[in-house]
């Protein structure tokens, strides 16, 4: 039986249930690299040029940790998911970059998803991927349909039942995800709702974001993430804020940000990686709208390879203080 | 006399402030941290005690600054608060109508935007430390003058030269270049001050509305040349509070008072005798998982008081020593 390795980084967070279903339907076994640790990051950073972004370094680190544990590594390339949207070049060159910097890696399974080229080409590409496991097109089709269904189920868990991504992942794959169990809150203080915006690979990698969600929960905050918002709402917000989406993953930042600004959360925190081109544009757009709107506090945290978490903690504490004191003052005025 | 104590341990200086029941400043101390925060806090406690009457009764203690958790363990803090909040609380206490708070310390510079007495936005310098006190100190040292002299001489400048302020490395090479071209030192120094102010406004102040009244606090506010540069650049009055250098500690004391008043608690303050206790700080690499966290611990007479620095809370509970066979993972 073939073992397919999947690095626990970048698109893993959004699509893993789909990939797992696809490969398992084709009779393969799936292994995921263990959660990010300092070793993963150091290993990844030591192999790429210095100005590669943090999430890409993490990705390389995960790939290295899969060497010797699988027969091939699956690295999809997502060019576009909607017509006339574009993705960052780091995503487009991911398999080639990995081959270059991890020469000891087993063969890399690729698929290029580009909606711009039409559905026919997409189906051909899926079949090409499936052919590594079977010659029977019907079997590939069956696997692809099941995979798509599990992605829909996964998303539904997040936006209909408001499960935070790791919980949904755990429920659908049956694999335990480290940590991030919702803390049951005592309702002594009025709950504070924080809208988080940013890519899933930053929001849910506890190592690189210094356990952000866990910390927010410790400050008695209810966290709402982009995955918990239904697609049509997010899409409408993107159109409102930015006109037509340009980037493939614009919804997670601009869409969610726009929605949070309108839906009345107590504060919005944006998470981006230092040196990320698309994010620097998208976060700025949300920031500008927040400044103009004046009612919802917004803060952007930039993640980098700092080993000290002090900077992030001080900002988070100050942000939560700001919201709490604002609420206290507001209530005092009402009374 | 009942009083509340605020302790602010920053990267470069340590500040203590004591407020009485009506939140009046009774006494304060300001000393260098010199990379030894524990000693600095103990020295601060010793110094402030000398200024106090015998009957002083500490009702609440709060710590702030980058070493707030460490300081909190030593003094027995009732509240540990970040320095952004404490600075805002102190500024609002003295100037209820403040709209903008500029705070520049040893390694951090911050901007807090206040409207109607409520903090609505803040920013902190990110990857760059250009324009903070440490850099000015470094430049003064390089020119073989004290930081006071740098401030005095820069103030006399009439025709400042332009220095690149984006990056401390570039600023330094720019200054060297201008010196070698023969410009007056005074003009170069004031040019440097202007560059730092420009950098602050373009970095920390980016996209923020800086409305007057503007309060400028923190150690760098001692530097009259920087104050002048801010006034000229913003074209408005910049208020420097009398106790601008201990505002963080004052804010902490105010918050300690507030906290004790709402919770009616008894202070955890360990007493001024703590200044004589021998503390031992150490660190080790935890080997329990591949993260290899650098865990710091502080102990007194061989008994661990607190640990931090781990990604998980395995070491933070002091009793962990018994739970884990420490020899294996330490």
XYZ file of C-alpha atoms in Angstrom:
665
model
C 0.000 0.000 0.000
C 1.289 3.451 -0.894
C 1.728 5.947 1.917
C 1.035 9.580 1.067
C 2.680 12.171 3.268
C 0.983 15.504 3.919
C 2.899 18.377 5.523
C 0.922 19.983 8.359
C 1.328 23.486 6.955
C -0.187 26.033 4.557
C -3.248 24.559 2.822
C -3.401 21.510 5.107
C -5.657 23.377 7.504
C -8.326 24.088 4.937
C -8.274 20.948 2.849
C -6.869 18.042 4.807
C -10.196 16.159 5.241
C -10.711 16.346 1.476
C -7.236 15.103 0.614
C -7.390 12.306 3.168
C -10.718 11.043 1.826
C -9.444 11.140 -1.747
C -6.286 9.155 -1.104
C -7.913 6.668 1.234
C -10.635 5.965 -1.310
C -7.884 5.097 -3.744
C -6.432 2.629 -1.289
C -3.544 4.722 -0.017
C -2.538 5.420 3.528
C -2.151 9.023 4.667
C 0.395 10.319 7.178
C 0.544 13.897 8.429
C 3.688 15.451 9.827
C 3.517 16.183 13.578
C 2.551 19.700 14.775
C 5.066 22.499 14.271
C 7.838 22.717 16.840
C 10.898 24.869 17.076
C 12.795 22.081 15.330
C 10.419 22.141 12.345
C 10.922 25.856 11.944
C 14.702 25.794 12.367
C 14.997 22.917 9.904
C 12.835 24.717 7.348
C 14.550 28.073 7.800
C 18.005 26.570 7.384
C 17.188 25.269 3.909
C 15.636 28.242 2.157
C 16.900 31.714 1.307
C 16.535 34.165 4.193
C 13.679 36.240 2.786
C 11.312 33.319 2.272
C 8.191 33.944 4.332
C 7.620 32.281 7.677
C 4.774 29.933 6.600
C 6.849 28.686 3.647
C 9.759 27.946 5.982
C 7.395 26.025 8.228
C 6.157 24.105 5.188
C 9.669 23.058 4.222
C 10.329 21.988 7.800
C 7.259 19.761 7.737
C 8.287 18.230 4.427
C 11.701 17.379 5.860
C 10.069 15.697 8.835
C 8.094 13.439 6.445
C 11.218 12.047 4.767
C 11.446 8.315 5.391
C 7.880 8.086 6.637
C 6.040 7.933 3.321
C 6.395 6.872 -0.313
C 5.378 10.210 -1.768
C 4.472 13.672 -0.597
C 1.367 15.460 -1.778
C 1.874 19.130 -2.616
C -1.010 20.662 -4.545
C -0.694 23.950 -6.368
C -3.730 26.159 -6.104
C -3.651 28.828 -8.763
C -7.198 30.043 -8.578
C -10.498 28.975 -7.095
C -12.594 31.545 -8.915
C -12.255 33.092 -12.291
C -9.687 35.882 -12.481
C -8.245 35.491 -8.999
C -4.554 34.902 -8.471
C -2.446 33.268 -5.820
C 0.880 34.190 -4.298
C 3.885 32.890 -6.239
C 5.105 30.937 -3.205
C 2.049 28.709 -3.543
C 2.539 28.311 -7.265
C 6.136 27.191 -6.981
C 5.741 25.096 -3.862
C 6.459 21.632 -5.369
C 9.462 22.921 -7.315
C 10.840 24.814 -4.333
C 10.421 21.746 -2.140
C 12.202 19.529 -4.684
C 15.078 21.983 -4.822
C 15.595 22.418 -1.095
C 14.625 18.936 0.104
C 16.450 16.742 -2.436
C 16.103 13.683 -0.218
C 12.294 13.931 -0.348
C 10.349 11.056 -1.926
C 8.529 11.741 -5.230
C 6.136 14.654 -5.040
C 2.536 14.230 -6.137
C 1.265 17.404 -7.720
C -2.022 18.720 -8.931
C -2.654 22.149 -10.269
C -6.034 23.647 -9.506
C -6.832 26.498 -11.842
C -10.475 27.349 -12.349
C -9.490 29.822 -15.052
C -8.717 26.884 -17.335
C -12.209 25.464 -17.090
C -13.815 22.441 -15.504
C -12.764 19.960 -18.180
C -9.115 20.604 -17.448
C -9.779 20.336 -13.712
C -11.318 16.871 -14.126
C -8.390 15.782 -16.289
C -5.964 16.969 -13.630
C -7.815 15.112 -10.893
C -7.738 11.952 -13.004
C -4.023 12.420 -13.595
C -3.462 12.576 -9.855
C -5.632 9.516 -9.278
C -3.735 7.534 -11.915
C -0.827 7.203 -9.514
C -3.060 4.770 -7.634
C -5.465 3.246 -10.157
C -6.126 3.085 -13.895
C -9.834 2.982 -13.386
C -11.354 6.441 -14.062
C -14.553 5.495 -12.267
C -12.670 4.824 -9.082
C -10.975 8.210 -9.311
C -14.310 9.866 -9.885
C -15.799 8.120 -6.898
C -12.861 9.178 -4.710
C -13.087 12.760 -5.926
C -16.824 12.937 -5.220
C -16.343 11.563 -1.723
C -13.481 13.973 -1.141
C -15.581 16.920 -2.220
C -18.384 15.806 0.065
C -16.048 15.597 3.047
C -14.812 19.111 2.351
C -18.407 20.348 2.338
C -19.119 18.483 5.583
C -15.978 19.941 7.123
C -16.911 23.473 6.187
C -20.432 22.997 7.405
C -19.158 21.902 10.822
C -17.349 25.204 11.051
C -19.961 27.626 9.886
C -23.141 25.943 10.941
C -22.056 24.512 14.262
C -19.439 27.198 14.867
C -16.741 24.708 15.656
C -13.293 26.164 15.611
C -11.180 24.623 12.831
C -9.164 22.137 14.931
C -12.362 20.829 16.517
C -14.003 20.367 13.156
C -10.872 18.658 11.887
C -10.914 16.310 14.840
C -14.556 15.470 14.398
C -14.336 14.762 10.695
C -11.020 12.896 10.558
C -11.153 11.289 13.976
C -7.542 12.314 14.485
C -6.899 14.249 17.633
C -5.566 17.737 17.060
C -3.221 19.011 19.684
C -4.851 21.364 22.114
C -7.330 24.090 21.337
C -10.300 22.741 23.164
C -12.882 25.386 23.723
C -12.598 26.560 27.278
C -15.938 26.655 29.014
C -16.279 30.161 30.290
C -17.734 31.370 33.506
C -20.272 33.990 32.611
C -19.280 36.391 35.369
C -17.950 38.934 32.921
C -19.897 39.847 29.818
C -18.256 37.837 27.034
C -16.062 39.669 24.604
C -16.187 38.607 20.994
C -13.010 38.890 18.989
C -13.064 38.442 15.233
C -9.836 36.944 13.938
C -8.825 37.488 10.346
C -5.969 35.867 8.491
C -5.025 32.647 6.765
C -5.755 29.349 8.457
C -2.081 28.357 8.393
C -1.333 31.302 10.677
C -4.421 31.193 12.886
C -4.165 27.514 13.760
C -0.440 26.865 13.912
C 0.019 27.305 17.628
C 3.766 27.369 17.404
C 4.100 30.271 15.043
C 1.242 32.339 16.470
C 2.267 31.911 20.119
C -0.980 30.120 21.048
C -3.024 33.101 20.082
C -6.501 31.565 20.260
C -5.771 29.862 23.565
C -4.578 33.158 25.012
C -7.643 35.009 23.804
C -9.832 32.373 25.430
C -7.905 32.845 28.660
C -8.832 36.512 28.508
C -12.486 35.406 28.436
C -12.925 36.133 24.779
C -15.121 34.250 22.357
C -13.193 33.863 19.144
C -14.841 33.973 15.732
C -12.699 32.924 12.777
C -13.221 33.367 9.029
C -14.089 29.670 8.592
C -17.136 30.124 10.802
C -18.694 32.573 8.357
C -20.791 31.286 5.460
C -19.252 31.747 2.021
C -21.907 34.020 0.539
C -21.650 36.553 3.397
C -17.877 36.690 3.103
C -18.035 37.062 -0.643
C -20.469 39.952 -0.354
C -18.136 41.684 2.097
C -15.181 41.334 -0.253
C -17.195 42.904 -3.033
C -18.231 45.728 -0.763
C -14.756 46.509 0.537
C -12.512 45.740 -2.379
C -14.702 45.466 -5.434
C -13.811 42.165 -7.061
C -11.447 39.806 -5.254
C -7.960 39.671 -6.747
C -6.269 37.165 -4.466
C -7.320 33.533 -4.130
C -7.518 33.740 -0.360
C -8.874 37.252 -0.103
C -12.042 36.102 1.695
C -10.164 35.111 4.842
C -8.831 38.596 5.286
C -10.851 41.251 3.491
C -14.126 39.326 3.466
C -14.034 38.297 7.107
C -12.714 41.719 8.129
C -15.489 43.508 6.300
C -18.097 41.244 7.829
C -16.731 41.693 11.367
C -16.745 45.466 10.948
C -20.456 45.314 10.207
C -21.577 42.546 12.509
C -20.500 44.308 15.675
C -17.750 42.200 17.213
C -15.915 43.869 20.101
C -12.607 43.900 18.290
C -10.800 42.563 15.235
C -7.311 41.110 15.282
C -5.539 40.538 11.987
C -2.710 38.026 11.824
C -0.161 38.188 9.043
C 3.320 36.907 8.373
C 6.140 39.412 8.141
C 6.967 40.169 4.546
C 3.743 38.735 3.082
C 2.916 40.788 -0.002
C -0.781 39.985 -0.471
C -1.477 40.270 3.256
C 0.179 43.650 3.545
C -2.284 44.946 0.967
C -5.323 43.166 2.353
C -4.712 43.970 6.027
C -4.190 47.592 5.143
C -7.531 47.659 3.386
C -9.311 46.341 6.483
C -7.307 48.705 8.686
C -8.359 51.707 6.634
C -12.009 50.755 6.783
C -11.752 50.192 10.542
C -10.125 53.604 11.011
C -12.822 55.260 8.966
C -15.609 53.432 10.754
C -14.155 54.276 14.194
C -16.372 51.928 16.226
C -14.555 48.596 16.038
C -10.978 48.427 17.384
C -8.556 46.771 14.982
C -5.066 45.501 15.560
C -2.710 43.728 13.200
C -0.117 41.329 14.606
C 2.820 40.447 12.392
C 4.391 37.053 12.996
C 8.053 36.368 12.397
C 10.768 34.113 13.716
C 11.083 35.832 17.075
C 11.531 33.264 19.809
C 10.319 35.730 22.416
C 6.583 36.007 22.680
C 6.670 39.200 24.773
C 5.811 41.503 21.888
C 2.706 39.544 20.992
C 1.575 39.156 24.609
C 1.967 42.852 25.453
C -0.052 43.870 22.424
C -2.756 41.281 23.056
C -3.070 42.310 26.711
C -3.253 45.967 25.816
C -5.841 45.272 23.130
C -8.041 43.282 25.501
C -7.643 45.948 28.209
C -8.668 48.579 25.723
C -11.834 46.656 24.865
C -12.713 45.855 28.484
C -12.188 49.409 29.692
C -14.168 50.701 26.764
C -17.035 48.405 27.675
C -16.904 49.406 31.344
C -17.001 53.081 30.438
C -19.832 52.482 28.006
C -21.907 50.709 30.638
C -21.221 53.423 33.187
C -22.605 55.963 30.744
C -25.767 53.928 30.183
C -26.459 53.712 33.924
C -0.798 56.192 55.785
C -2.364 53.837 53.290
C -0.735 53.738 49.891
C -0.469 51.856 46.599
C 2.794 50.985 44.923
C 3.501 50.782 41.199
C 6.624 49.082 39.877
C 7.657 49.523 36.235
C 10.636 47.441 35.158
C 11.661 48.380 31.655
C 14.516 47.302 29.425
C 16.752 50.185 30.483
C 15.273 51.739 33.624
C 13.244 50.665 36.637
C 10.663 52.994 38.121
C 8.719 52.845 41.376
C 5.912 55.177 42.375
C 3.895 55.363 45.562
C 0.470 56.998 45.677
C -1.554 57.794 48.769
C -5.262 57.097 49.188
C -6.280 60.145 47.201
C -3.938 59.080 44.373
C -1.413 61.824 45.108
C 2.188 60.942 44.280
C 4.036 60.563 47.579
C 7.414 59.504 46.273
C 9.065 57.882 43.313
C 12.419 56.451 42.293
C 14.025 56.103 38.885
C 17.083 53.903 38.443
C 18.886 51.951 35.759
C 17.937 48.302 35.270
C 21.419 47.486 33.960
C 20.298 44.100 32.745
C 19.625 42.930 36.307
C 15.901 43.423 36.881
C 15.808 41.567 40.217
C 18.557 43.719 41.719
C 16.955 46.839 40.270
C 13.594 46.097 41.894
C 15.253 45.371 45.231
C 17.336 48.538 45.036
C 14.211 50.481 44.094
C 12.358 49.119 47.132
C 15.270 50.120 49.363
C 15.429 53.617 47.868
C 11.718 54.323 48.087
C 11.510 53.066 51.658
C 14.031 55.653 52.777
C 11.727 58.406 51.531
C 8.661 57.101 53.335
C 7.267 57.640 56.822
C 7.386 54.608 59.162
C 3.624 54.091 59.292
C 3.130 53.494 55.583
C 0.787 50.616 54.861
C 0.903 49.197 51.342
C -2.635 48.423 50.248
C -1.968 47.275 46.748
C 0.910 46.630 44.358
C 0.956 46.387 40.589
C 3.855 45.708 38.260
C 4.275 46.714 34.652
C 6.975 46.974 31.979
C 8.722 44.240 30.052
C 9.850 42.481 33.252
C 6.418 42.756 34.864
C 5.982 39.049 35.564
C 9.393 38.735 37.162
C 8.889 41.886 39.219
C 5.426 40.666 40.174
C 6.876 37.546 41.786
C 9.447 39.519 43.762
C 7.129 42.134 45.226
C 4.021 39.975 45.426
C 1.917 41.907 42.940
C -1.844 42.126 43.178
C -1.991 43.017 39.519
C 0.361 42.583 36.571
C -0.422 44.988 33.739
C 1.098 45.730 30.354
C 2.821 49.077 29.959
C 0.515 50.370 27.226
C -2.493 50.312 29.533
C -0.673 51.717 32.583
C 0.739 54.643 30.610
C -2.693 55.496 29.275
C -4.266 55.277 32.739
C -1.643 57.631 34.188
C -1.927 60.150 31.362
C -5.727 60.171 31.681
C -5.423 60.687 35.422
C -3.451 63.902 35.041
C -4.919 65.101 31.753
C -8.521 63.857 31.427
C -8.935 65.576 28.054
C -5.800 64.053 26.471
C -6.284 62.799 22.913
C -2.823 61.504 22.006
C -0.140 59.882 24.162
C 3.388 59.573 22.814
C 5.587 57.326 24.917
C 9.220 56.622 24.111
C 11.280 54.413 26.364
C 14.534 52.517 26.216
C 13.628 50.024 23.522
C 9.975 50.593 22.822
C 8.076 53.470 21.417
C 4.323 53.586 21.617
C 1.451 55.746 20.521
C -1.957 55.679 22.172
C -4.978 57.396 20.705
C -7.619 58.495 23.206
C -11.038 59.952 22.496
C -13.519 61.013 25.186
C -11.345 59.527 27.909
C -11.250 56.062 26.321
C -8.311 54.444 24.560
C -9.464 53.707 21.023
C -6.246 52.710 19.288
C -2.582 52.104 19.982
C 0.576 51.164 18.146
C 3.989 49.970 19.196
C 7.218 49.951 17.218
C 7.538 46.685 15.340
C 10.747 45.287 13.952
C 12.713 48.516 14.277
C 14.115 50.161 17.408
C 15.260 53.320 15.611
C 14.213 56.346 17.578
C 14.209 54.853 21.048
C 16.309 55.843 24.014
C 18.919 53.136 23.505
C 19.854 54.509 20.123
C 20.251 58.060 21.448
C 22.382 56.695 24.295
C 24.528 54.847 21.800
C 25.041 57.956 19.664
C 25.897 60.073 22.706
C 28.468 57.476 23.721
C 29.954 57.429 20.246
C 30.346 61.212 20.309
C 31.823 60.975 23.798
C 29.170 63.075 25.481
C 26.486 62.447 28.075
C 22.879 62.172 26.963
C 22.187 65.441 28.839
C 24.896 67.179 26.843
C 23.502 65.764 23.600
C 20.120 67.250 24.447
C 21.580 70.645 25.460
C 23.788 71.011 22.424
C 21.130 69.876 19.958
C 18.813 72.573 21.337
C 21.206 75.321 20.242
C 21.057 74.252 16.606
C 19.808 76.849 14.117
C 20.272 75.045 10.805
C 19.817 71.328 11.363
C 21.209 68.949 8.751
C 19.085 66.160 7.349
C 19.843 62.690 8.711
C 18.210 59.494 7.436
C 16.151 58.127 10.288
C 14.666 54.999 8.755
C 17.253 52.732 10.240
C 19.754 53.202 13.059
C 22.546 51.782 10.952
C 21.868 54.240 8.128
C 21.389 57.099 10.578
C 24.766 56.386 12.078
C 26.589 56.238 8.757
C 24.773 59.397 7.705
C 25.947 61.144 10.852
C 29.531 60.034 10.366
C 29.387 61.245 6.787
C 27.997 64.644 7.787
C 30.656 64.993 10.489
C 33.359 64.332 7.955
C 31.857 66.910 5.623
C 32.419 69.459 8.365
C 28.923 70.239 9.598
C 28.553 71.528 13.151
C 27.976 68.823 15.751
C 24.962 70.748 17.150
C 23.249 70.739 13.769
C 23.959 67.060 13.254
C 22.584 66.242 16.697
C 19.396 68.170 16.142
C 19.135 66.647 12.669
C 19.274 63.279 14.379
C 16.497 64.278 16.774
C 14.351 65.392 13.841
C 15.058 62.132 12.030
C 13.967 60.123 15.056
C 10.748 62.086 15.336
C 10.042 61.658 11.614
C 10.719 57.951 11.915
C 8.423 57.653 14.923
C 5.597 59.483 13.189
C 6.041 57.526 9.977
C 6.344 54.155 11.680
C 4.399 54.041 14.930
C 2.171 56.964 14.003
C 1.324 55.664 10.540
C -2.359 56.117 9.760
C -3.175 57.476 13.225
C -4.858 60.805 13.899
C -2.652 62.783 16.265
C -5.014 65.320 17.766
C -4.016 67.752 20.535
C -3.711 67.753 23.543
C -0.642 65.595 22.981
C 1.190 64.174 25.988
C 4.803 63.047 25.620
C 6.055 60.718 28.341
C 8.729 58.125 29.004
C 12.433 58.551 29.590
C 13.176 60.140 26.218
C 10.922 63.092 27.124
C 13.865 64.279 29.275
C 15.468 65.192 25.982
C 14.370 68.760 25.270
C 15.654 68.567 21.707
C 13.307 65.688 20.920
C 10.445 67.635 22.498
C 11.304 70.620 20.289
C 11.464 68.397 17.208
C 8.013 66.972 18.025
C 6.592 70.479 18.486
C 8.000 71.614 15.157
C 6.991 68.498 13.239
C 3.452 68.367 14.626
C 3.116 72.142 14.692
C 1.305 72.028 17.995
C 1.991 72.120 21.718
C 3.414 68.899 23.174
C 2.890 68.551 26.911
C 5.552 66.805 28.961
C 4.158 65.831 32.395
C 6.367 66.661 35.411
C 6.779 63.003 36.270
C 6.886 61.825 32.668
C 9.563 59.202 33.385
C 7.541 57.360 36.054
C 4.125 57.549 34.387
C 4.083 53.781 33.844
C 4.669 53.158 37.545
C 2.069 55.778 38.473
C -0.423 54.110 36.135
C 0.315 50.748 37.729
C -0.241 52.188 41.211
C -3.519 53.761 40.076
C -4.670 50.433 38.689
C -3.614 48.632 41.874
C -5.764 51.091 43.827
C -8.697 50.543 41.466
C -8.295 46.769 41.623
C -8.150 46.674 45.431
C -11.113 49.019 45.729
C -13.331 46.909 43.489
C -12.314 43.551 44.915
C -11.856 44.644 48.520
C -8.913 42.310 48.676
C -5.927 42.112 50.954
C -2.673 42.983 49.246
C -0.225 40.222 48.392
C 2.632 42.673 48.962
C 5.560 40.836 50.465
C 6.909 43.885 52.292
C 9.938 46.073 51.835
C 12.033 43.343 53.463
C 12.003 41.634 50.083
C 14.823 43.933 49.124
C 17.125 41.907 51.379
C 16.052 38.437 50.280
C 18.430 36.544 48.016
C 16.733 35.514 44.823
C 18.237 33.154 42.371
C 17.297 33.283 38.712
C 18.263 30.498 36.342
C 17.087 28.834 33.188
C 17.151 25.439 31.566
C 16.129 23.850 28.309
C 13.129 21.582 28.684
C 13.592 18.357 26.774
C 10.049 17.038 27.069
C 9.211 17.825 23.445
C 11.069 19.032 20.336
C 10.178 22.653 21.099
C 13.072 22.796 23.533
C 11.636 25.770 25.385
C 14.000 27.896 27.417
C 12.302 27.883 30.788
C 13.363 30.535 33.271
C 12.871 30.030 36.981
C 13.234 32.192 40.006
C 13.872 30.690 43.403
C 14.388 31.775 46.959
C 16.335 29.609 49.411
C 16.236 26.670 47.042
C 12.467 26.895 46.712
C 11.095 27.698 43.275
C 8.745 30.676 43.263
C 7.805 30.797 39.620
C 8.725 29.559 36.181
C 7.892 30.884 32.743
C 9.002 30.864 29.152
C 7.511 27.507 28.232
C 5.132 26.984 25.347
C 2.902 24.852 27.515
C 2.002 25.297 31.151
C 3.935 22.219 32.217
C 6.485 24.219 34.198
C 4.383 27.159 35.173
C 2.711 25.354 37.987
C 5.402 25.398 40.601
C 4.527 21.986 41.958
C 5.409 20.509 38.573
C 8.733 19.423 40.015
C 6.957 16.626 41.778
C 4.742 15.750 38.850
C 7.528 15.256 36.365
C 10.743 13.481 37.058
C 12.658 16.627 36.397
C 16.028 14.997 35.943
C 14.871 13.383 32.726
C 13.527 16.443 30.982
C 15.506 19.228 32.491
